[in-house]
Short mmCIF file of C-alpha atoms (C1' of nucleotides) in Angstrom, two decimals:
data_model
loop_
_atom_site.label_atom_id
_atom_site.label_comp_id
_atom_site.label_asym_id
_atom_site.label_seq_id
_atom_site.Cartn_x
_atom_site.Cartn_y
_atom_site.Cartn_z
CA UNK A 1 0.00 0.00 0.00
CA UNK A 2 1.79 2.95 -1.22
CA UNK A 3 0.34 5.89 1.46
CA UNK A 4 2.76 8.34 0.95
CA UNK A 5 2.03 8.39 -2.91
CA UNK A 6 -1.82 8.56 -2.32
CA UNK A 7 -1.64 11.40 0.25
CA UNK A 8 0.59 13.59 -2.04
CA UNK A 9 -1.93 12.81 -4.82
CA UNK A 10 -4.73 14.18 -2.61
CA UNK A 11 -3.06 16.81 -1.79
CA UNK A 12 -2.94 17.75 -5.20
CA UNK A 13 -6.27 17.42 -5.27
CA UNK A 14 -7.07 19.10 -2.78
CA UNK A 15 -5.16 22.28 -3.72
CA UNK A 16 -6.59 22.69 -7.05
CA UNK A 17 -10.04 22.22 -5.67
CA UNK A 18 -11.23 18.95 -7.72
CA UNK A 19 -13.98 17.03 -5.26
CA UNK A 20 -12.73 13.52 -4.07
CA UNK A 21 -15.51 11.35 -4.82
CA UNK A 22 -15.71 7.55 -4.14
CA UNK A 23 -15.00 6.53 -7.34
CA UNK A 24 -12.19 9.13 -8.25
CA UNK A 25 -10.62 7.61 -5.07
CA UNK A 26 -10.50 4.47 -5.84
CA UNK A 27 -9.15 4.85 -9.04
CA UNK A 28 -6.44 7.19 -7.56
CA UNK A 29 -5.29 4.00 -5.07
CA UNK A 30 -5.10 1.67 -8.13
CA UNK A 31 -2.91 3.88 -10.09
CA UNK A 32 -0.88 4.87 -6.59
CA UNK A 33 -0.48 1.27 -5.81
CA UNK A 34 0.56 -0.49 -9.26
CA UNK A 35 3.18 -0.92 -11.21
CA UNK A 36 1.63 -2.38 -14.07
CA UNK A 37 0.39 0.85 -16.62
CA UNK A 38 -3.15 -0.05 -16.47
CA UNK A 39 -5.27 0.96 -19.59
CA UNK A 40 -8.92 2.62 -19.14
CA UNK A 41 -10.69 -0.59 -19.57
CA UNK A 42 -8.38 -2.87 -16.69
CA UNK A 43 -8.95 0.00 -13.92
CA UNK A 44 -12.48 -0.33 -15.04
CA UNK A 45 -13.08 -3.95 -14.90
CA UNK A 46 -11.43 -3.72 -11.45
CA UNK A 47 -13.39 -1.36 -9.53
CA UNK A 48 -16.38 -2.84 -11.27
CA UNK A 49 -16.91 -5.30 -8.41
CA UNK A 50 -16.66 -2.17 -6.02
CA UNK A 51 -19.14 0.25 -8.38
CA UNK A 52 -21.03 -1.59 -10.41
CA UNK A 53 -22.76 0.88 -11.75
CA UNK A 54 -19.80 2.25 -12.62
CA UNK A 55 -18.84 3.33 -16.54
CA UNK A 56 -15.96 4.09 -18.54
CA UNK A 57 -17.13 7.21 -19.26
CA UNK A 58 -16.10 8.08 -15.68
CA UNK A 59 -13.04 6.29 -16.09
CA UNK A 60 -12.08 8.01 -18.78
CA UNK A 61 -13.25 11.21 -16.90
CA UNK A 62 -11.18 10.98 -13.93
CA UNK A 63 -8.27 9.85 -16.17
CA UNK A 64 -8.27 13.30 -17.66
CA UNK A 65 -9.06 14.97 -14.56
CA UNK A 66 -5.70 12.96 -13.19
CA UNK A 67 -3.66 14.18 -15.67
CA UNK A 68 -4.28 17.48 -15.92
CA UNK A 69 -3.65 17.75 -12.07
CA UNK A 70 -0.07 16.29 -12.91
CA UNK A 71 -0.73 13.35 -11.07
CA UNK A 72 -0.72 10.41 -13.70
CA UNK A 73 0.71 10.08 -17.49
CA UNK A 74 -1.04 9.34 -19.85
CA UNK A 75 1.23 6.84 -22.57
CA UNK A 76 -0.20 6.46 -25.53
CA UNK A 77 2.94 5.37 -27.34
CA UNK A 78 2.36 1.88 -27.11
CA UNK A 79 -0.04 0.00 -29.63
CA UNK A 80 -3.80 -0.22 -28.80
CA UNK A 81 -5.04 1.53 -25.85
CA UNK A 82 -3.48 4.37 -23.56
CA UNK A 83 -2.14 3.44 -20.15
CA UNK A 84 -1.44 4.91 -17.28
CA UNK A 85 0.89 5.77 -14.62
CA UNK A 86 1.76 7.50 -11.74
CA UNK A 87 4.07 10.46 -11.93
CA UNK A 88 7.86 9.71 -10.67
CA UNK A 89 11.22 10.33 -11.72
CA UNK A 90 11.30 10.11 -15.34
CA UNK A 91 12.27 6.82 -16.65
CA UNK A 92 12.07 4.84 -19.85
CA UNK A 93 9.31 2.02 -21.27
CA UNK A 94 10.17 -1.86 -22.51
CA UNK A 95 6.76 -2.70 -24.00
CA UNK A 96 6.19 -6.21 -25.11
CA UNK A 97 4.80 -6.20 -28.65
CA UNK A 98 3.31 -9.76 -27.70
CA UNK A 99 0.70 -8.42 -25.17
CA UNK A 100 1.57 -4.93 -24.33
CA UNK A 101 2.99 -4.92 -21.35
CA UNK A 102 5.15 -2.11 -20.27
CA UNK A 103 7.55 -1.99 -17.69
CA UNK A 104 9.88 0.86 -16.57
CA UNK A 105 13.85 0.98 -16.96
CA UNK A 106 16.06 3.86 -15.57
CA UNK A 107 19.01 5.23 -18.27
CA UNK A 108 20.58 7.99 -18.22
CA UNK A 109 18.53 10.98 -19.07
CA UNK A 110 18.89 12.09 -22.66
CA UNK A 111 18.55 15.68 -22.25
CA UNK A 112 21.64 16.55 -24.89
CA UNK A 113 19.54 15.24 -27.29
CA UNK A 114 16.61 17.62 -26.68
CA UNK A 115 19.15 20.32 -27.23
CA UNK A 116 20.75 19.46 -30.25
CA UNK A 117 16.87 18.74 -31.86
CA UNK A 118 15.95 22.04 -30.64
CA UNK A 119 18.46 23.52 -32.39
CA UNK A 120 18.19 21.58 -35.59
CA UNK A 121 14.29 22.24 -36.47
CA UNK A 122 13.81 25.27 -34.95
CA UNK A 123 10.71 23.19 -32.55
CA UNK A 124 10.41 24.08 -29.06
CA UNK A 125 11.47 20.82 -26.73
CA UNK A 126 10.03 19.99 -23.70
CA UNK A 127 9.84 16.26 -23.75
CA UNK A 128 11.63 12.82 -25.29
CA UNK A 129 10.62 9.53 -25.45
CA UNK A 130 12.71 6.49 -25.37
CA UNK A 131 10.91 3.31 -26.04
CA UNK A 132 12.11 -0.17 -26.12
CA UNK A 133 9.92 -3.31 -27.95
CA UNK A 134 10.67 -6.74 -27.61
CA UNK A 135 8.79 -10.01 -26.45
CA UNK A 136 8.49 -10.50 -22.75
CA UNK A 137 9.95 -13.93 -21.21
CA UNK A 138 6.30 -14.99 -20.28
CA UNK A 139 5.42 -14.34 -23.96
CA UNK A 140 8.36 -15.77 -25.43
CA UNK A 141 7.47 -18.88 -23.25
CA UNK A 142 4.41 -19.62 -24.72
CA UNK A 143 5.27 -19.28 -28.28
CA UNK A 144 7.03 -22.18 -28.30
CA UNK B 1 9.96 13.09 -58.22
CA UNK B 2 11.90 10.32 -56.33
CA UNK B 3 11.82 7.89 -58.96
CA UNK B 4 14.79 5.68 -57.98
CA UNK B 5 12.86 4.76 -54.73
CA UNK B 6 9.62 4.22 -56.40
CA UNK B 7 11.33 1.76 -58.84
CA UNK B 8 12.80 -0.18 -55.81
CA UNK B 9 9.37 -0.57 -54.29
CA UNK B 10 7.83 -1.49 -57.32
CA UNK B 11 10.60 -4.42 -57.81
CA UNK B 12 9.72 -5.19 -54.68
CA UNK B 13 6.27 -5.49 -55.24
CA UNK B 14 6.97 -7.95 -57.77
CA UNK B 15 9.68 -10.05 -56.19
CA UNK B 16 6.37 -10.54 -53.70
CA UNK B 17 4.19 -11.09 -56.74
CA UNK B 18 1.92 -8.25 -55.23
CA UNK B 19 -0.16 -7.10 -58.01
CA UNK B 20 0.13 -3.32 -58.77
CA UNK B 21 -3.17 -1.64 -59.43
CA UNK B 22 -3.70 2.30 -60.36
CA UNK B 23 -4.80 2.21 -56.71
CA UNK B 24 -1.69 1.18 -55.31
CA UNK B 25 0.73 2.70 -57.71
CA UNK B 26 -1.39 6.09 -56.77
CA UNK B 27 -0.28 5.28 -52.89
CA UNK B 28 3.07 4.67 -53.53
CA UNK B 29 3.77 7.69 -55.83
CA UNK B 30 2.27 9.61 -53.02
CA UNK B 31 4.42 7.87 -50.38
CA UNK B 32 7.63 7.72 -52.50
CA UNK B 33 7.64 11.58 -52.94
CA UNK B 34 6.91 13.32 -49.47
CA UNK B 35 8.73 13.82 -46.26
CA UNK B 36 5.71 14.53 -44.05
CA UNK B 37 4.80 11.28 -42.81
CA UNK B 38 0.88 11.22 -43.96
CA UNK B 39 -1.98 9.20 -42.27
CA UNK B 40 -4.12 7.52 -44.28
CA UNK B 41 -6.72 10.25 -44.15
CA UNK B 42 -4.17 12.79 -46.19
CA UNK B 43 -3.39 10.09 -48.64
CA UNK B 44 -7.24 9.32 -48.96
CA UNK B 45 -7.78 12.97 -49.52
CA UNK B 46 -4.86 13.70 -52.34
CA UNK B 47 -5.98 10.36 -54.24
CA UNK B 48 -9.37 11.69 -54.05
CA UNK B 49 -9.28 13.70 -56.95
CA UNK B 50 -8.08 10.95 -59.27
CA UNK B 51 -10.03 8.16 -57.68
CA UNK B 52 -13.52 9.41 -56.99
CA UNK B 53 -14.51 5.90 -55.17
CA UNK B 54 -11.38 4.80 -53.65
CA UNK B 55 -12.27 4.19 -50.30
CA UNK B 56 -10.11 4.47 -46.95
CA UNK B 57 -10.78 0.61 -46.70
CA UNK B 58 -8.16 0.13 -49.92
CA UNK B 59 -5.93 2.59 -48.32
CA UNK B 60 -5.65 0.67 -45.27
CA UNK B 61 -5.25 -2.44 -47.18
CA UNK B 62 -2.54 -1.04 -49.12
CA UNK B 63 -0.55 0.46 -46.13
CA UNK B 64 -0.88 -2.97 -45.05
CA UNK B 65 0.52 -4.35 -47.60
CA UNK B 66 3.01 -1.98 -48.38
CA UNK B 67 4.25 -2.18 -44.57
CA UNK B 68 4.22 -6.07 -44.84
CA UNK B 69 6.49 -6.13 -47.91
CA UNK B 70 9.21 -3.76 -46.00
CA UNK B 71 8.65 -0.52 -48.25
CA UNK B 72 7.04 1.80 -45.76
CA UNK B 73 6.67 1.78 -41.79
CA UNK B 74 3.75 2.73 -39.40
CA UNK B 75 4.08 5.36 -37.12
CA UNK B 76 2.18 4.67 -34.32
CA UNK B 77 3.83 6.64 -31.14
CA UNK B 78 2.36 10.53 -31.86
CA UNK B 79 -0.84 10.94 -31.08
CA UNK B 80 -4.05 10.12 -33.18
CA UNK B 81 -3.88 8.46 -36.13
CA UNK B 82 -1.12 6.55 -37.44
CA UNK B 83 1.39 8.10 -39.79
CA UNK B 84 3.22 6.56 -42.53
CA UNK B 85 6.85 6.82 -44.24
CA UNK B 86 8.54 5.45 -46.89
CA UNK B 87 11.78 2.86 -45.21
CA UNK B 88 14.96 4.25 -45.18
CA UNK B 89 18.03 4.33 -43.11
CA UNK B 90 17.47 4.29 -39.18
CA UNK B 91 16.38 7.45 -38.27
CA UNK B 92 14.68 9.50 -35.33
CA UNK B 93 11.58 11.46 -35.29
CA UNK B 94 10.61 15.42 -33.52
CA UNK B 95 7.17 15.57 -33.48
CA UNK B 96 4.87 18.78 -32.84
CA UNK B 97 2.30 18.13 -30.31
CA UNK B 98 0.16 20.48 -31.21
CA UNK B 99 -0.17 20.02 -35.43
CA UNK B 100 0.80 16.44 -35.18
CA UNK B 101 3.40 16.75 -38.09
CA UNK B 102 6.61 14.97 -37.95
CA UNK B 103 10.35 15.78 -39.03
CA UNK B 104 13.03 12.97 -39.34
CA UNK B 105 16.69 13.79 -37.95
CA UNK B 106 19.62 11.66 -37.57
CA UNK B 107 21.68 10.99 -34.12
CA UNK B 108 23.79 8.29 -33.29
CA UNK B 109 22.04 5.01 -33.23
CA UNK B 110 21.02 4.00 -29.38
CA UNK B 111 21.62 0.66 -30.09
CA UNK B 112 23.32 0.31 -26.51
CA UNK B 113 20.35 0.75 -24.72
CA UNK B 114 18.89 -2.12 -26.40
CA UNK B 115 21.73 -5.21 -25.34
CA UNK B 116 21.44 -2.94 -21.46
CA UNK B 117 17.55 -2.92 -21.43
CA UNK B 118 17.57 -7.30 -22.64
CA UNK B 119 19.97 -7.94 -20.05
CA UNK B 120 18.10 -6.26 -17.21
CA UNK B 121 14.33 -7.18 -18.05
CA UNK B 122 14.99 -10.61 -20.11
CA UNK B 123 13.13 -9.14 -22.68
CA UNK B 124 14.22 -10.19 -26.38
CA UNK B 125 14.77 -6.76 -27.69
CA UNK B 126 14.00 -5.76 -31.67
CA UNK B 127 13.76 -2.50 -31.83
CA UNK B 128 13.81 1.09 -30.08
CA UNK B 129 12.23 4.25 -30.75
CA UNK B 130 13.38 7.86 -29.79
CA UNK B 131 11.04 10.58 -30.19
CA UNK B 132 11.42 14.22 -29.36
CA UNK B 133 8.19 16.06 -28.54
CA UNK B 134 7.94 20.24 -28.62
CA UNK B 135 6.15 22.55 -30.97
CA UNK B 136 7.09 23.52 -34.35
CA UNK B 137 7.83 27.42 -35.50
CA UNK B 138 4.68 27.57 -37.42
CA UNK B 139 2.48 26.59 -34.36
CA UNK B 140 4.62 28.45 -31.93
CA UNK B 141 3.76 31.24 -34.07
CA UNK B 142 0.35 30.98 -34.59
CA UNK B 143 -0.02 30.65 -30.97
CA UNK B 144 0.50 34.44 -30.16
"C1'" DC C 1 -26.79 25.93 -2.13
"C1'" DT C 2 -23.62 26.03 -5.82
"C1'" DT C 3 -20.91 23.52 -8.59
"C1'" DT C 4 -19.00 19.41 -10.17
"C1'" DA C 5 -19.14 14.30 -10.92
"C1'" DT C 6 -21.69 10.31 -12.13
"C1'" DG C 7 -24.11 7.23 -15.09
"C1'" DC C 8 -26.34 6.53 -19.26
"C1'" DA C 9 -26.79 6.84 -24.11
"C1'" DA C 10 -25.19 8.27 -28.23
"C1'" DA C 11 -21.73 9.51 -31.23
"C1'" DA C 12 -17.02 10.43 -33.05
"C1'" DC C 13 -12.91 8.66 -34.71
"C1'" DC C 14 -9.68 5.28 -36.50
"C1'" DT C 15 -9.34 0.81 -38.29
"C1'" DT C 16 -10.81 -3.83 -39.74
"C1'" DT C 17 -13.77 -7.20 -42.02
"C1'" DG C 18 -17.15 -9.66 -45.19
"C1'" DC C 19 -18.71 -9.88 -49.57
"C1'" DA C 20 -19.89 -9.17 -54.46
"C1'" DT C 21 -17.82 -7.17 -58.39
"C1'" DG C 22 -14.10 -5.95 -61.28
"C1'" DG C 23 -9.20 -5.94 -62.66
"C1'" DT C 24 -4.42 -7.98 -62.88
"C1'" DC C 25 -1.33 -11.29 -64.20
"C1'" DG D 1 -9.14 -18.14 -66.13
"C1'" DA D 2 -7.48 -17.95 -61.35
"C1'" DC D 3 -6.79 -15.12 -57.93
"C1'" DC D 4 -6.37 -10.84 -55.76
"C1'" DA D 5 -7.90 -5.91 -55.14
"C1'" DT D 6 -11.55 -2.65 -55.04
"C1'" DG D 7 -15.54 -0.46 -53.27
"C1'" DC D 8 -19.28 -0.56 -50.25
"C1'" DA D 9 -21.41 -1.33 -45.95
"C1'" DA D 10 -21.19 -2.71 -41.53
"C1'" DA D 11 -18.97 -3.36 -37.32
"C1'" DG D 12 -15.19 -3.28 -33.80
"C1'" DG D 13 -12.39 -0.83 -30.34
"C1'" DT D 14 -11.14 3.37 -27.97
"C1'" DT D 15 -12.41 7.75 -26.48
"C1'" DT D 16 -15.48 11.84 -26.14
"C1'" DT D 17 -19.77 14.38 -25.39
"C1'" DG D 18 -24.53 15.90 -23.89
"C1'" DC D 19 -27.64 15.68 -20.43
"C1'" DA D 20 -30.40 14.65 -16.23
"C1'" DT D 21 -29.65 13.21 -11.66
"C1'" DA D 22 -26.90 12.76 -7.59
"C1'" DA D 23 -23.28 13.99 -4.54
"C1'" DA D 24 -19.36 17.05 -2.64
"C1'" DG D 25 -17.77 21.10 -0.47
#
DNA sequence: CTTTATGCAAAACCTTTGCATGGTC
DNA sequence: GACCATGCAAAGGTTTTGCATAAAG
């Protein structure tokens, strides 16, 4: 149970004035306690039990409402659906091509090469991606 | 008119036995000349005029295709959807997050990260992706 | 009590698929 | 002539939106 994460999200929250509702909550303690960059529909299914009135419109709602607050990401780099997780130190993505899976992998940051871009096309930087794709061992597993 | 890559896709084609209608030669003209990484919906526009009927079902197909037999790749990382470009040497992308149009540049291949990233997750890497995210001059522009 | 969030339904958007017809090799 | 591609329509998956009701501060 990751407290210290949830509290600072609430905080946030709280701050900026956005309502803490039952639902919103619950979907803030899934995101501050997994390591696993949910998409829309698993946080859904999960707290379906909980809510079951509950929709994705609501998901996708609070999602938003998340990000904006600077509390989740939103990655939408991988292939199908978005996923999701909670805001720490930046780090980079291996994503299984098999079944999507990401997990994280700390590197060294590559800030230089925001630079050098910026100067080259003239854009204005403020963010890099570095992605790797492979097959994950449980995938690679049952291939064979 | 880049007509010694056209020719190599349209050998290509054939090697495959891929039959090359006024559909798909249309698609890979379009593809062969441009640097701006089109989604389907720009190339179903510009073959528009020519084809009154095509539909974006044949373009699909034929970005399909076209991807399967190694002469273009699918963009997938920005943000809506996907972009296409004609295969060429390893290269990076800077994308504008507010037009959505892409520009290739060149940097030192991170092949490095790949052999660190399958050692630490047992992952069997393929491939990597860097992206640079900002805004372009036009936008920037615009913006004021 | 004011304002925002929820749940529901509908729709938007990108992409894929099934099928009859037409075109390529 | 055999097989594949096209065009059309329909549907699938993800995400957004409008609106009445309910809940939060």
């Amino acid at each position: 149970m990751n407290q210290h994460r949830l509290e600072e999200g609430l905080a946030l929250l709280k701050e900026n004035r956005i309502r803490l509702t039952p639902q919103r909550l619950a979907i803030l303690e899934y995101l501050a306690n997994t390591d696993s960059h949910p998409t829309e529909d698993e946080i859904y299914k999960s707290l379906s039990n909980k809510f079951p009135n509950i929709t994705n419109a609501t998901i996708y709602n609070n999602l938003k409402c998340l990000k904006k607050n600077g509390i989740i990401n939103e990655l939408k780099y991988g292939e199908d659906a978005s996923r999701f997780e909670w805001v720490t130190e930046p780090h980079y993505h291996v994503v299984c091509k098999s079944c999507g899976r990401m997990r994280d992998f700390n590197y060294p940051e590559l800030k230089e090469v925001e630079a050098y871009v910026e100067k080259l096309s003239g854009f204005q930087i403020n963010h890099h991606l570095f992605e790797v794709h492979g097959i994950c061992s449980v995938c690679k597993q049952s291939q064979k």
